[in-house]
Short mmCIF file of C-alpha atoms in Angstrom, two decimals:
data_model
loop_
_atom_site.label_atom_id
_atom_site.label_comp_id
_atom_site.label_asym_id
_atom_site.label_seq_id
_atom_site.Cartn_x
_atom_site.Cartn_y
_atom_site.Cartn_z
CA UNK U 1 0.00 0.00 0.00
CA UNK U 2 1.14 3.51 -0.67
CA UNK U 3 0.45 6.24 1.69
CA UNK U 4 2.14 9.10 -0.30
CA UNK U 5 -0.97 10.81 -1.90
CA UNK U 6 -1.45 14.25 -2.04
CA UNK U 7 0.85 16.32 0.23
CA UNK U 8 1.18 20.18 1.56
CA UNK U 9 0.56 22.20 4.44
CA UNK U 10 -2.31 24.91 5.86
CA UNK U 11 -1.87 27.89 6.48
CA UNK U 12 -3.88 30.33 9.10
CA UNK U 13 -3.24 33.89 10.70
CA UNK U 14 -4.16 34.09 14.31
CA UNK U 15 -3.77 37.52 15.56
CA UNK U 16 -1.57 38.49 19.20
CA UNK U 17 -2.59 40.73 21.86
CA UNK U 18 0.07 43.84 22.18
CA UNK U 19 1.74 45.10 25.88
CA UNK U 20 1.72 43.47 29.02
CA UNK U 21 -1.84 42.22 29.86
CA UNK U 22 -1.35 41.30 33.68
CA UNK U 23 -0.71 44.92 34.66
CA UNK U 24 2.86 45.04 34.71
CA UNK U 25 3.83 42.32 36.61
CA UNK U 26 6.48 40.93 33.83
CA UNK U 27 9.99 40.27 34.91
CA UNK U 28 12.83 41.36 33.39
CA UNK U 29 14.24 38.08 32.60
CA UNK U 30 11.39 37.53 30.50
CA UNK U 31 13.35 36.77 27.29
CA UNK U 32 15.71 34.69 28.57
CA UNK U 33 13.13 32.58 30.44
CA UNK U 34 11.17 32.55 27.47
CA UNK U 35 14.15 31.08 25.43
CA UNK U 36 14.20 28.01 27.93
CA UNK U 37 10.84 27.89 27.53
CA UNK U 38 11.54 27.40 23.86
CA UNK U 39 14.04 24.73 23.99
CA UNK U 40 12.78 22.69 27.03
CA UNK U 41 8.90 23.88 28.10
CA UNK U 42 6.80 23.22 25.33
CA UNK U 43 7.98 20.00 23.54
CA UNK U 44 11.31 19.18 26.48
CA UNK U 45 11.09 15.43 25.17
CA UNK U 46 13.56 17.22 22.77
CA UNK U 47 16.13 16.93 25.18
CA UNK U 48 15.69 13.13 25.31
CA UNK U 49 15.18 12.51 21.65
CA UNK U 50 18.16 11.03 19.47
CA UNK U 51 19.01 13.44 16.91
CA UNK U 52 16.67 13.09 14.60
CA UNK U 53 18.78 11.26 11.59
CA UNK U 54 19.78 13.38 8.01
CA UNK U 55 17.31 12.89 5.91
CA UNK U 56 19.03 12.60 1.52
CA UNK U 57 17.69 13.00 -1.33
CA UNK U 58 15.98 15.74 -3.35
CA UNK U 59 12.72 17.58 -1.39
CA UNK U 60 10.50 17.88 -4.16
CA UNK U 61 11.03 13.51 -4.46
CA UNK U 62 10.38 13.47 -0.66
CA UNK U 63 7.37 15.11 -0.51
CA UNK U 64 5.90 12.87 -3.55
CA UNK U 65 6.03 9.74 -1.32
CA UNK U 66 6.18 6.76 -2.75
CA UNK U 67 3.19 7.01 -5.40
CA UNK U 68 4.59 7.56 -8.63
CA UNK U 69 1.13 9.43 -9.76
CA UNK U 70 1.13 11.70 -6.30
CA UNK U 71 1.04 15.52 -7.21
CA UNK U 72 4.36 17.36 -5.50
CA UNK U 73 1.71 19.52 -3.47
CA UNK U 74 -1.34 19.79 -2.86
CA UNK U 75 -4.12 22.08 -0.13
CA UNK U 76 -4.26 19.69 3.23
CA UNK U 77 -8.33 20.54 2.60
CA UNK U 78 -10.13 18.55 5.45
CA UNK U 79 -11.96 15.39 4.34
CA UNK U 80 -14.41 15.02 6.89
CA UNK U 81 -13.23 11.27 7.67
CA UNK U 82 -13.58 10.56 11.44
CA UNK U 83 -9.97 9.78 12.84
CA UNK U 84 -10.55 7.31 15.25
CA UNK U 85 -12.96 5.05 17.16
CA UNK U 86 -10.86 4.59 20.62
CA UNK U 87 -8.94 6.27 22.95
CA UNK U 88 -5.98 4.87 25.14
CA UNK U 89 -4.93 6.82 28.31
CA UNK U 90 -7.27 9.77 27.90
CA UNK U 91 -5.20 10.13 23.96
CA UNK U 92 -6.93 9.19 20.50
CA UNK U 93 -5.38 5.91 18.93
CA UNK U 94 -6.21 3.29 16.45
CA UNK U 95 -5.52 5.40 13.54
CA UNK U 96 -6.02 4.17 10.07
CA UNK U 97 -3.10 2.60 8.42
CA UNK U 98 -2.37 5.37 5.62
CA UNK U 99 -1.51 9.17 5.20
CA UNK U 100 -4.24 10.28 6.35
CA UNK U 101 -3.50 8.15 9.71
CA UNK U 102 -0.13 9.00 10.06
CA UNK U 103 -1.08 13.00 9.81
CA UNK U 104 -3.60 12.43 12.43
CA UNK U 105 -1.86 10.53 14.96
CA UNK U 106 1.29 13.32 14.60
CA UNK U 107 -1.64 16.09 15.30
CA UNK U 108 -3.02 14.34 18.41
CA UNK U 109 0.01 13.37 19.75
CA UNK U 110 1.19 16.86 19.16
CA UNK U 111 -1.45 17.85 21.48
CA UNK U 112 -0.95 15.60 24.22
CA UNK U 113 2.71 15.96 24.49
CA UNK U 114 2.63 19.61 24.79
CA UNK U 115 0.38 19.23 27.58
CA UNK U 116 0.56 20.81 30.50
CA UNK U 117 -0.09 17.13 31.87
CA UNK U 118 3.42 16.74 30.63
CA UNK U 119 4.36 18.17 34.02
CA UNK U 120 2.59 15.82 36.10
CA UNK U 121 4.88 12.55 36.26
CA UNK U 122 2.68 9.56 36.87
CA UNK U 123 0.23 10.89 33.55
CA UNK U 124 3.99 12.46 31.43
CA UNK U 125 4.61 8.59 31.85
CA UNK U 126 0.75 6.87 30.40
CA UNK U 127 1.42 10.20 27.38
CA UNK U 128 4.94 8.77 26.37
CA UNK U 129 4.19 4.90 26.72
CA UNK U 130 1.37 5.80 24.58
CA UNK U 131 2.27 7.56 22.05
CA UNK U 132 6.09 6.42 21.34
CA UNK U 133 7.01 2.65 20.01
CA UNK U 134 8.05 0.69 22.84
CA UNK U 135 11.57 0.64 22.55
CA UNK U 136 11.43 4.47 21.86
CA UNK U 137 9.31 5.15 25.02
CA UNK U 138 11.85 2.94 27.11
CA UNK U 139 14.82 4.78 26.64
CA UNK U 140 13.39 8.60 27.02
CA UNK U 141 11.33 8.04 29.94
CA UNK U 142 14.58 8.90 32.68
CA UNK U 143 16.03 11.76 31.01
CA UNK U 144 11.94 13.33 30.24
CA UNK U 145 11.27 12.99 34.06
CA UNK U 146 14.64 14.88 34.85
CA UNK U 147 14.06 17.89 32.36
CA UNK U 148 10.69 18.17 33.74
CA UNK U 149 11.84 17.79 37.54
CA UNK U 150 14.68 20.02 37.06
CA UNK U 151 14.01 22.79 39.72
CA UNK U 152 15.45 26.00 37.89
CA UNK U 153 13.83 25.06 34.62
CA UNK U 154 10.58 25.03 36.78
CA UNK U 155 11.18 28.22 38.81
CA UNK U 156 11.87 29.79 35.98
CA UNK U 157 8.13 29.52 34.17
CA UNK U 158 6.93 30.31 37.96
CA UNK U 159 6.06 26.61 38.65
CA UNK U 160 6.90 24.66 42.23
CA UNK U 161 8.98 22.13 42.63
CA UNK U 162 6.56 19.58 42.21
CA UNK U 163 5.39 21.29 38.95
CA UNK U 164 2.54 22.51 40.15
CA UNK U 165 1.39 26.54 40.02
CA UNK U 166 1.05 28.66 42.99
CA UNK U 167 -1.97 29.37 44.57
CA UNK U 168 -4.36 31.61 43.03
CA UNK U 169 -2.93 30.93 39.05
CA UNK U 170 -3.69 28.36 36.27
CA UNK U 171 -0.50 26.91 34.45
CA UNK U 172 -1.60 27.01 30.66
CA UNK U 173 0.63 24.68 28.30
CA UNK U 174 -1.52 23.97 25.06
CA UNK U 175 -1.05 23.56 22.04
CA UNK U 176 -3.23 23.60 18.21
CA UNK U 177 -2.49 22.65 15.35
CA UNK U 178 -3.07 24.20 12.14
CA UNK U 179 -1.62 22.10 9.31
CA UNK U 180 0.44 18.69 8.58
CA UNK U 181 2.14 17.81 5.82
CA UNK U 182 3.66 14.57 4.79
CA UNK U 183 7.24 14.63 3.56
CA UNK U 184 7.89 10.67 3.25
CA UNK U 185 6.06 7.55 3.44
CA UNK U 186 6.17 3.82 2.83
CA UNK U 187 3.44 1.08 4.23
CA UNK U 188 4.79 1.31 7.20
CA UNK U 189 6.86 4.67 8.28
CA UNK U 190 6.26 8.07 7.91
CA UNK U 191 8.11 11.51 8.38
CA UNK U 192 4.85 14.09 9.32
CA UNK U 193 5.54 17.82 9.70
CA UNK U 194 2.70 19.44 12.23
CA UNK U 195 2.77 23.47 12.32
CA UNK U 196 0.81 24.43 15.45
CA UNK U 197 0.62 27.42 17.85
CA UNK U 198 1.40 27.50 21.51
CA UNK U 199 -0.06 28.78 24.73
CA UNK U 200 2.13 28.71 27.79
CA UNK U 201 2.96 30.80 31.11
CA UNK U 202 0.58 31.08 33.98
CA UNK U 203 -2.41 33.39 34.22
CA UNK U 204 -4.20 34.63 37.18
CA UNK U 205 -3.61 37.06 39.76
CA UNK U 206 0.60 38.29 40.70
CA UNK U 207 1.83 36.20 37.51
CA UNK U 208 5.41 37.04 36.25
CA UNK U 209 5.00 34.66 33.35
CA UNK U 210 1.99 36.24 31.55
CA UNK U 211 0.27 33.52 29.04
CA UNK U 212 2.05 34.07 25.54
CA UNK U 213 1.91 32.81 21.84
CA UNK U 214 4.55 30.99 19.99
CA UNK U 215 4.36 29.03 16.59
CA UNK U 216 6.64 26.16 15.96
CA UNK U 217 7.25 23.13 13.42
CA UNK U 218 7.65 19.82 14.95
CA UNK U 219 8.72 16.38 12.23
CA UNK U 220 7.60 13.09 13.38
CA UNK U 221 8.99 9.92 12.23
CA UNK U 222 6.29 7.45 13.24
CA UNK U 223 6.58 3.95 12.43
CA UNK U 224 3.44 1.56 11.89
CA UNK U 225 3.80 -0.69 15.26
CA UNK U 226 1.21 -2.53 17.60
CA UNK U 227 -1.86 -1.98 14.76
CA UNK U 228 -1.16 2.08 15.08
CA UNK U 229 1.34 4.81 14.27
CA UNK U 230 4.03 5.35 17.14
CA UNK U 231 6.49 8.05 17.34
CA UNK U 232 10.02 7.04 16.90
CA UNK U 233 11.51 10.78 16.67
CA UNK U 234 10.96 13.90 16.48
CA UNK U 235 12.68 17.30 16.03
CA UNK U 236 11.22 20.87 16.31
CA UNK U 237 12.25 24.31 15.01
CA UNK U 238 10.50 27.82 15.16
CA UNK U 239 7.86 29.05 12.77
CA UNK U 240 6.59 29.73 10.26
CA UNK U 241 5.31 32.83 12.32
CA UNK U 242 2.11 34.83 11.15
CA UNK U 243 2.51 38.90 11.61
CA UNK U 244 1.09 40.11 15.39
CA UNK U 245 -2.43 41.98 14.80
CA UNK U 246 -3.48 45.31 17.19
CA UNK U 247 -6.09 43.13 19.01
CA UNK U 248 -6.29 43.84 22.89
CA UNK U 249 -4.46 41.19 25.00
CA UNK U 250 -6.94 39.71 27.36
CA UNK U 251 -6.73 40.43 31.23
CA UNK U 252 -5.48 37.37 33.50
CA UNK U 253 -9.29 36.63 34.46
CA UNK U 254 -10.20 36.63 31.19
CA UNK U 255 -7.73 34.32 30.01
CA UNK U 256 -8.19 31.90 33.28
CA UNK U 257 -11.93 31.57 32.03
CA UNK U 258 -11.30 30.41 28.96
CA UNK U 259 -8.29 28.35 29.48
CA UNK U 260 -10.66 26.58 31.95
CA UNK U 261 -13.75 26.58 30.00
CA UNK U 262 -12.67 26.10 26.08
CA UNK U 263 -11.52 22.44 25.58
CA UNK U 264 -9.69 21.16 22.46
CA UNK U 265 -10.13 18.61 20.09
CA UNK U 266 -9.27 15.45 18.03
CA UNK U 267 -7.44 16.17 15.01
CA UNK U 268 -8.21 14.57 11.58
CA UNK U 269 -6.63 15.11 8.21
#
């Protein structure tokens, strides 16, 4: 079977709210905790991935898959197909042995590992054993539960020591996705691109860590394994990154209620 059909990516603007919307209370290390935040908040399994091997080869072939009549690119237009049936540890799964599969399980799993449930060790632990192969899940589950116990990594994003937010605020750590794009395929691996925004800092009242917006790119390789697609790898970079709009950031309360009342989704292609 052949799961390179039609490939390409989405593309959406979301707009940013401008200034500091929790009345000042911003600390001046902002950008540099931000940075961490970057490299170790949002996706830290990062830190305990291999290096996510060279990929050869021309692109253009890459993205045609392994269908010799595939067009190089094509819209990622919904199609409406239900993803899956099943869940396993609160996280969709089962997904259809194709493409269209593999995009879906990268979106989902997307989702769930930029969690902020990620922070919590006994669930970070059911999220990687279900999401990563086996072997994969194995051999990153020490060094994930170090990055996210790591004390000045959590003081720095105003968490405790236990992960946990202080009293009175709501850690947010969510992400959406907005587009996937296949770049290689055979029967039974696949290397899926997911573009997605983030959410993450701490809202509510005294935060230092205000609730901000980031955009990123993060390539699976998933491999076909147990009747479902598993993530072997995975790399991330910045971007793309839509132009900020003039739209009013919202005030801490604001932002509490709707991190707390807005729930998310299961992705399909």
């Amino acid at each position: 079977m052949s799961l390179g059909d039609d490939t390409g990516q989405t593309r959406t603007r979301l707009p940013e709210g401008g200034g500091d919307p929790y009345g000042g209370g911003r600390r001046g290390t902002r950008s540099s905790s931000r940075s961490l935040v970057t490299v170790v908040g949002v996706v830290v399994l990062l830190i305990a991935a291999i290096a996510f091997a060279n990929r050869g080869g021309d692109d253009s072939a890459a993205e045609e898959g392994v269908s010799g009549d595939s067009p190089k690119s094509a819209a990622t237009a919904p199609s409406g197909k239900k993803p899956v049936d099943a869940k396993a540890a609160g996280i969709p799964s089962g997904f259809a042995h194709d493409r269209q599969g593999a995009e879906s399980a990268a979106a989902n799993y997307t989702v769930a590992l930029g969690s902020a449930e990620m922070f919590d060790k006994d669930r970070r632990r059911e999220i990687v054993e279900t999401v990563y192969a086996p072997d994969a899940a194995a051999a990153r589950q020490t060094d994930m539960d170090r990055a996210y116990s790591d004390a000045e990594f959590l003081a720095n994003i105003g968490l405790h020591k236990d992960g946990k937010a202080p009293a009175g605020q709501s850690f947010v750590s969510r992400v959406i996705p907005v587009g996937t794009k296949v770049t290689s395929s055979n029967s039974n691996d696949a290397t899926v691109e997911v573009w997605y925004t983030s959410l993450f800092g701490l809202s509510g009242e005294g935060s230092t860590n205000p609730v901000t917006q980031s955009w990123y790119t993060t390539t699976y390789q998933l491999k076909w394994t147990e009747n479902d697609w598993k993530v072997i790898d995975l790399q991330q970079k910045d971007g793309p990154v839509p132009v900020g709009d003039d739209q009013r950031a919202s005030t801490s309360d604001e932002m509490t209620k709707a991190v707390g009342e807005y729930g998310g989704f299961t992705y399909a292609r």
